[in-house]
GROMACS .gro file of C-alpha atoms in nm:
model
  221
    1ASP     CA    1   0.000   0.000   0.000
    2SER     CA    2   0.298   0.233  -0.044
    3ASP     CA    3   0.528   0.359  -0.315
    4LEU     CA    4   0.830   0.134  -0.355
    5ASN     CA    5   1.181   0.265  -0.401
    6ASP     CA    6   1.311  -0.070  -0.518
    7LEU     CA    7   1.236  -0.440  -0.501
    8SER     CA    8   0.944  -0.621  -0.338
    9VAL     CA    9   0.960  -0.992  -0.252
   10TYR     CA   10   0.661  -1.224  -0.300
   11ALA     CA   11   0.644  -1.599  -0.233
   12ASN     CA   12   0.353  -1.832  -0.292
   13GLY     CA   13   0.497  -2.031  -0.001
   14THR     CA   14   0.768  -1.919   0.244
   15ILE     CA   15   1.034  -1.646   0.259
   16THR     CA   16   1.359  -1.697   0.452
   17MET     CA   17   1.622  -1.422   0.452
   18ALA     CA   18   1.982  -1.481   0.556
   19ASP     CA   19   2.204  -1.255   0.766
   20GLY     CA   20   2.255  -0.900   0.642
   21VAL     CA   21   2.002  -0.912   0.357
   22ILE     CA   22   1.823  -0.583   0.278
   23THR     CA   23   1.495  -0.559   0.086
   24HIS     CA   24   1.384  -0.208  -0.006
   25GLY     CA   25   1.018  -0.285  -0.079
   26ASN     CA   26   0.734  -0.491   0.067
   27MET     CA   27   0.754  -0.860   0.159
   28GLN     CA   28   0.461  -1.100   0.132
   29ALA     CA   29   0.431  -1.479   0.170
   30LEU     CA   30   0.129  -1.709   0.178
   31THR     CA   31   0.276  -1.897   0.474
   32THR     CA   32   0.582  -1.801   0.682
   33ILE     CA   33   0.834  -1.517   0.672
   34THR     CA   34   1.160  -1.554   0.865
   35LEU     CA   35   1.420  -1.276   0.884
   36ALA     CA   36   1.766  -1.347   1.022
   37ALA     CA   37   1.992  -1.109   1.213
   38SER     CA   38   2.051  -0.763   1.070
   39GLY     CA   39   1.785  -0.805   0.802
   40GLN     CA   40   1.614  -0.485   0.694
   41VAL     CA   41   1.283  -0.440   0.514
   42GLY     CA   42   1.201  -0.103   0.359
   43GLY     CA   43   0.827  -0.173   0.333
   44ASN     CA   44   0.562  -0.393   0.492
   45ILE     CA   45   0.569  -0.759   0.599
   46GLU     CA   46   0.258  -0.971   0.535
   47ALA     CA   47   0.265  -1.339   0.633
   48GLY     CA   48  -0.015  -1.586   0.567
   49SER     CA   49   0.077  -1.770   0.887
   50THR     CA   50   0.379  -1.668   1.099
   51ALA     CA   51   0.634  -1.386   1.092
   52THR     CA   52   0.956  -1.445   1.286
   53LEU     CA   53   1.222  -1.174   1.313
   54SER     CA   54   1.556  -1.226   1.484
   55ASP     CA   55   1.737  -0.959   1.686
   56ASN     CA   56   1.817  -0.615   1.541
   57VAL     CA   57   1.586  -0.635   1.239
   58ILE     CA   58   1.442  -0.304   1.111
   59VAL     CA   59   1.104  -0.287   0.937
   60ASN     CA   60   1.010   0.049   0.788
   61GLY     CA   61   0.644  -0.049   0.740
   62TYR     CA   62   0.391  -0.260   0.929
   63ILE     CA   63   0.386  -0.632   1.017
   64GLU     CA   64   0.076  -0.844   0.961
   65ALA     CA   65   0.063  -1.217   1.036
   66SER     CA   66  -0.248  -1.433   1.006
   67THR     CA   67  -0.142  -1.634   1.311
   68THR     CA   68   0.168  -1.535   1.512
   69ALA     CA   69   0.445  -1.276   1.509
   70THR     CA   70   0.763  -1.327   1.710
   71LEU     CA   71   1.015  -1.043   1.724
   72GLY     CA   72   1.361  -1.072   1.876
   73ALA     CA   73   1.539  -0.817   2.091
   74ASP     CA   74   1.611  -0.465   1.960
   75VAL     CA   75   1.374  -0.497   1.665
   76ASN     CA   76   1.236  -0.167   1.530
   77VAL     CA   77   0.900  -0.155   1.350
   78MET     CA   78   0.793   0.178   1.202
   79GLY     CA   79   0.426   0.074   1.166
   80LYS     CA   80   0.174  -0.144   1.345
   81VAL     CA   81   0.203  -0.511   1.440
   82GLN     CA   82  -0.118  -0.711   1.387
   83THR     CA   83  -0.165  -1.086   1.433
   84GLY     CA   84  -0.451  -1.333   1.433
   85THR     CA   85  -0.335  -1.505   1.752
   86THR     CA   86  -0.016  -1.414   1.943
   87ALA     CA   87   0.240  -1.134   1.928
   88THR     CA   88   0.562  -1.189   2.124
   89PHE     CA   89   0.835  -0.926   2.153
   90GLY     CA   90   1.192  -0.946   2.283
   91ALA     CA   91   1.366  -0.688   2.501
   92ASN     CA   92   1.411  -0.329   2.381
   93VAL     CA   93   1.165  -0.365   2.093
   94TYR     CA   94   1.026  -0.043   1.944
   95VAL     CA   95   0.689  -0.033   1.763
   96ASP     CA   96   0.575   0.298   1.618
   97GLY     CA   97   0.209   0.189   1.569
   98ASN     CA   98  -0.053  -0.020   1.744
   99ILE     CA   99   0.007  -0.375   1.867
  100GLU     CA  100  -0.305  -0.587   1.805
  101ALA     CA  101  -0.335  -0.963   1.861
  102GLY     CA  102  -0.630  -1.200   1.846
  103SER     CA  103  -0.521  -1.371   2.168
  104THR     CA  104  -0.203  -1.271   2.356
  105VAL     CA  105   0.055  -0.991   2.354
  106THR     CA  106   0.382  -1.038   2.543
  107LEU     CA  107   0.638  -0.757   2.573
  108GLU     CA  108   0.975  -0.820   2.734
  109GLN     CA  109   1.162  -0.557   2.935
  110ASN     CA  110   1.225  -0.204   2.810
  111ALA     CA  111   0.988  -0.234   2.516
  112GLU     CA  112   0.837   0.085   2.374
  113GLY     CA  113   0.506   0.109   2.187
  114MET     CA  114   0.386   0.439   2.048
  115GLY     CA  115   0.028   0.320   1.988
  116ASN     CA  116  -0.236   0.112   2.165
  117VAL     CA  117  -0.188  -0.246   2.282
  118VAL     CA  118  -0.499  -0.461   2.230
  119ALA     CA  119  -0.526  -0.838   2.287
  120GLY     CA  120  -0.824  -1.071   2.270
  121THR     CA  121  -0.716  -1.247   2.590
  122THR     CA  122  -0.398  -1.155   2.780
  123VAL     CA  123  -0.141  -0.875   2.779
  124THR     CA  124   0.189  -0.918   2.964
  125ILE     CA  125   0.434  -0.628   2.982
  126ALA     CA  126   0.775  -0.659   3.151
  127ALA     CA  127   0.953  -0.400   3.363
  128GLY     CA  128   1.088  -0.079   3.218
  129SER     CA  129   0.851  -0.074   2.920
  130HIS     CA  130   0.665   0.233   2.797
  131ILE     CA  131   0.328   0.230   2.618
  132HIS     CA  132   0.233   0.574   2.492
  133GLN     CA  133  -0.142   0.508   2.461
  134ASN     CA  134  -0.383   0.248   2.607
  135VAL     CA  135  -0.356  -0.119   2.705
  136ASP     CA  136  -0.667  -0.338   2.668
  137ALA     CA  137  -0.679  -0.710   2.744
  138GLY     CA  138  -0.986  -0.925   2.682
  139THR     CA  139  -0.922  -1.123   3.000
  140THR     CA  140  -0.606  -1.036   3.199
  141ALA     CA  141  -0.347  -0.758   3.187
  142THR     CA  142  -0.028  -0.834   3.380
  143ILE     CA  143   0.188  -0.524   3.413
  144ALA     CA  144   0.528  -0.532   3.586
  145ALA     CA  145   0.675  -0.258   3.801
  146ASN     CA  146   0.824   0.050   3.636
  147VAL     CA  147   0.596   0.020   3.332
  148ILE     CA  148   0.462   0.353   3.203
  149ILE     CA  149   0.122   0.357   3.028
  150ASP     CA  150   0.037   0.710   2.918
  151GLY     CA  151  -0.328   0.626   2.848
  152GLY     CA  152  -0.394   0.531   3.209
  153PRO     CA  153  -0.407   0.198   3.396
  154ALA     CA  154  -0.422  -0.117   3.185
  155THR     CA  155  -0.772  -0.257   3.137
  156SER     CA  156  -0.851  -0.623   3.204
  157ASP     CA  157  -1.178  -0.778   3.081
  158SER     CA  158  -1.183  -0.504   2.820
  159SER     CA  159  -1.467  -0.482   2.571
  160LYS     CA  160  -1.230  -0.341   2.310
  161ALA     CA  161  -1.175  -0.620   2.059
  162PRO     CA  162  -0.872  -0.651   1.829
  163PRO     CA  163  -0.938  -0.637   1.454
  164PRO     CA  164  -0.997  -0.959   1.258
  165ALA     CA  165  -0.694  -1.167   1.164
  166PRO     CA  166  -0.508  -1.037   0.856
  167VAL     CA  167  -0.559  -1.237   0.538
  168VAL     CA  168  -0.296  -1.282   0.266
  169THR     CA  169  -0.432  -1.383  -0.074
  170SER     CA  170  -0.236  -1.554  -0.349
  171LYS     CA  171  -0.092  -1.336  -0.624
  172GLU     CA  172   0.007  -1.638  -0.833
  173ASN     CA  173  -0.237  -1.562  -1.116
  174GLN     CA  174  -0.107  -1.206  -1.146
  175ILE     CA  175   0.254  -1.325  -1.151
  176THR     CA  176   0.200  -1.598  -1.410
  177THR     CA  177   0.012  -1.350  -1.632
  178VAL     CA  178   0.305  -1.108  -1.622
  179GLN     CA  179   0.551  -1.392  -1.686
  180ALA     CA  180   0.352  -1.494  -1.995
  181GLU     CA  181   0.347  -1.137  -2.122
  182LEU     CA  182   0.723  -1.106  -2.079
  183LYS     CA  183   0.781  -1.441  -2.248
  184ALA     CA  184   0.572  -1.325  -2.544
  185LEU     CA  185   0.807  -1.030  -2.593
  186VAL     CA  186   1.105  -1.252  -2.673
  187THR     CA  187   1.206  -1.203  -3.036
  188ASP     CA  188   1.466  -1.481  -3.054
  189GLN     CA  189   1.677  -1.227  -3.239
  190GLU     CA  190   2.044  -1.211  -3.152
  191LEU     CA  191   2.204  -0.871  -3.192
  192ASP     CA  192   2.541  -0.854  -3.363
  193TRP     CA  193   2.744  -0.692  -3.085
  194ASP     CA  194   3.046  -0.647  -3.313
  195ASP     CA  195   2.888  -0.369  -3.522
  196PHE     CA  196   2.586  -0.277  -3.311
  197GLY     CA  197   2.566   0.096  -3.248
  198ASP     CA  198   2.797   0.204  -3.531
  199ASN     CA  199   2.486   0.364  -3.683
  200ASP     CA  200   2.158   0.478  -3.526
  201GLU     CA  201   1.964   0.175  -3.403
  202SER     CA  202   1.586   0.117  -3.411
  203LEU     CA  203   1.444  -0.182  -3.225
  204VAL     CA  204   1.081  -0.283  -3.186
  205ALA     CA  205   0.959  -0.371  -2.835
  206GLY     CA  206   1.089  -0.710  -2.732
  207VAL     CA  207   1.363  -0.908  -2.562
  208TYR     CA  208   1.692  -0.950  -2.748
  209ASN     CA  209   2.002  -1.158  -2.693
  210SER     CA  210   2.367  -1.071  -2.733
  211VAL     CA  211   2.675  -1.283  -2.675
  212ASN     CA  212   2.873  -0.978  -2.559
  213TYR     CA  213   2.833  -0.622  -2.436
  214LEU     CA  214   2.654  -0.371  -2.661
  215THR     CA  215   2.784  -0.020  -2.712
  216ILE     CA  216   2.656   0.291  -2.890
  217ALA     CA  217   2.909   0.501  -3.080
  218ALA     CA  218   2.939   0.873  -3.001
  219GLY     CA  219   2.668   1.079  -3.170
  220LYS     CA  220   2.453   0.773  -3.246
  221THR     CA  221   2.114   0.682  -3.100
   0.00000   0.00000   0.00000
């Protein structure tokens, strides 16, 4: 739902990113998304089942998981985190939006959330954490000492319900259609790299092959 500066990643199954990988756009998978240490995502994360982020990952958009989201220590999320069941956060996590889970939310020590925390059943927040708005738990809110909640005391047995579980739909038909269109552009014509660009060149739309680099001579188009 945002402009992309570079690449988005889509999988009709799972996405697993190794250490140090950076993706500048959105990331979507029909099942699980797993990001290893130091991974960075410039857009949103949408997982059809679970999203698991190791320590120190940065997400410049939101995280949506149809079932669970598990974030390691020192993870920064610049949008909301929404799950169908549980949301579990390591120490020193920062979330710039709301945290919404169909069942439980667990925040380890020194977590900071700029939005509301809403869980269908339980909310557990460890010491030293800071929630800048409200905390609503469908059954039980367990708040440790030295937790700051700017919206007032946490609410147990809250009538405020989290939103429905996020749904990720398959984009396979769209992708295969584009692949077919690209395949239809192939001309099977091989360009003669040896004298290509000595004169002005005019090519119809298509995909061409060359066995070596192509160059354009000075003053030619």
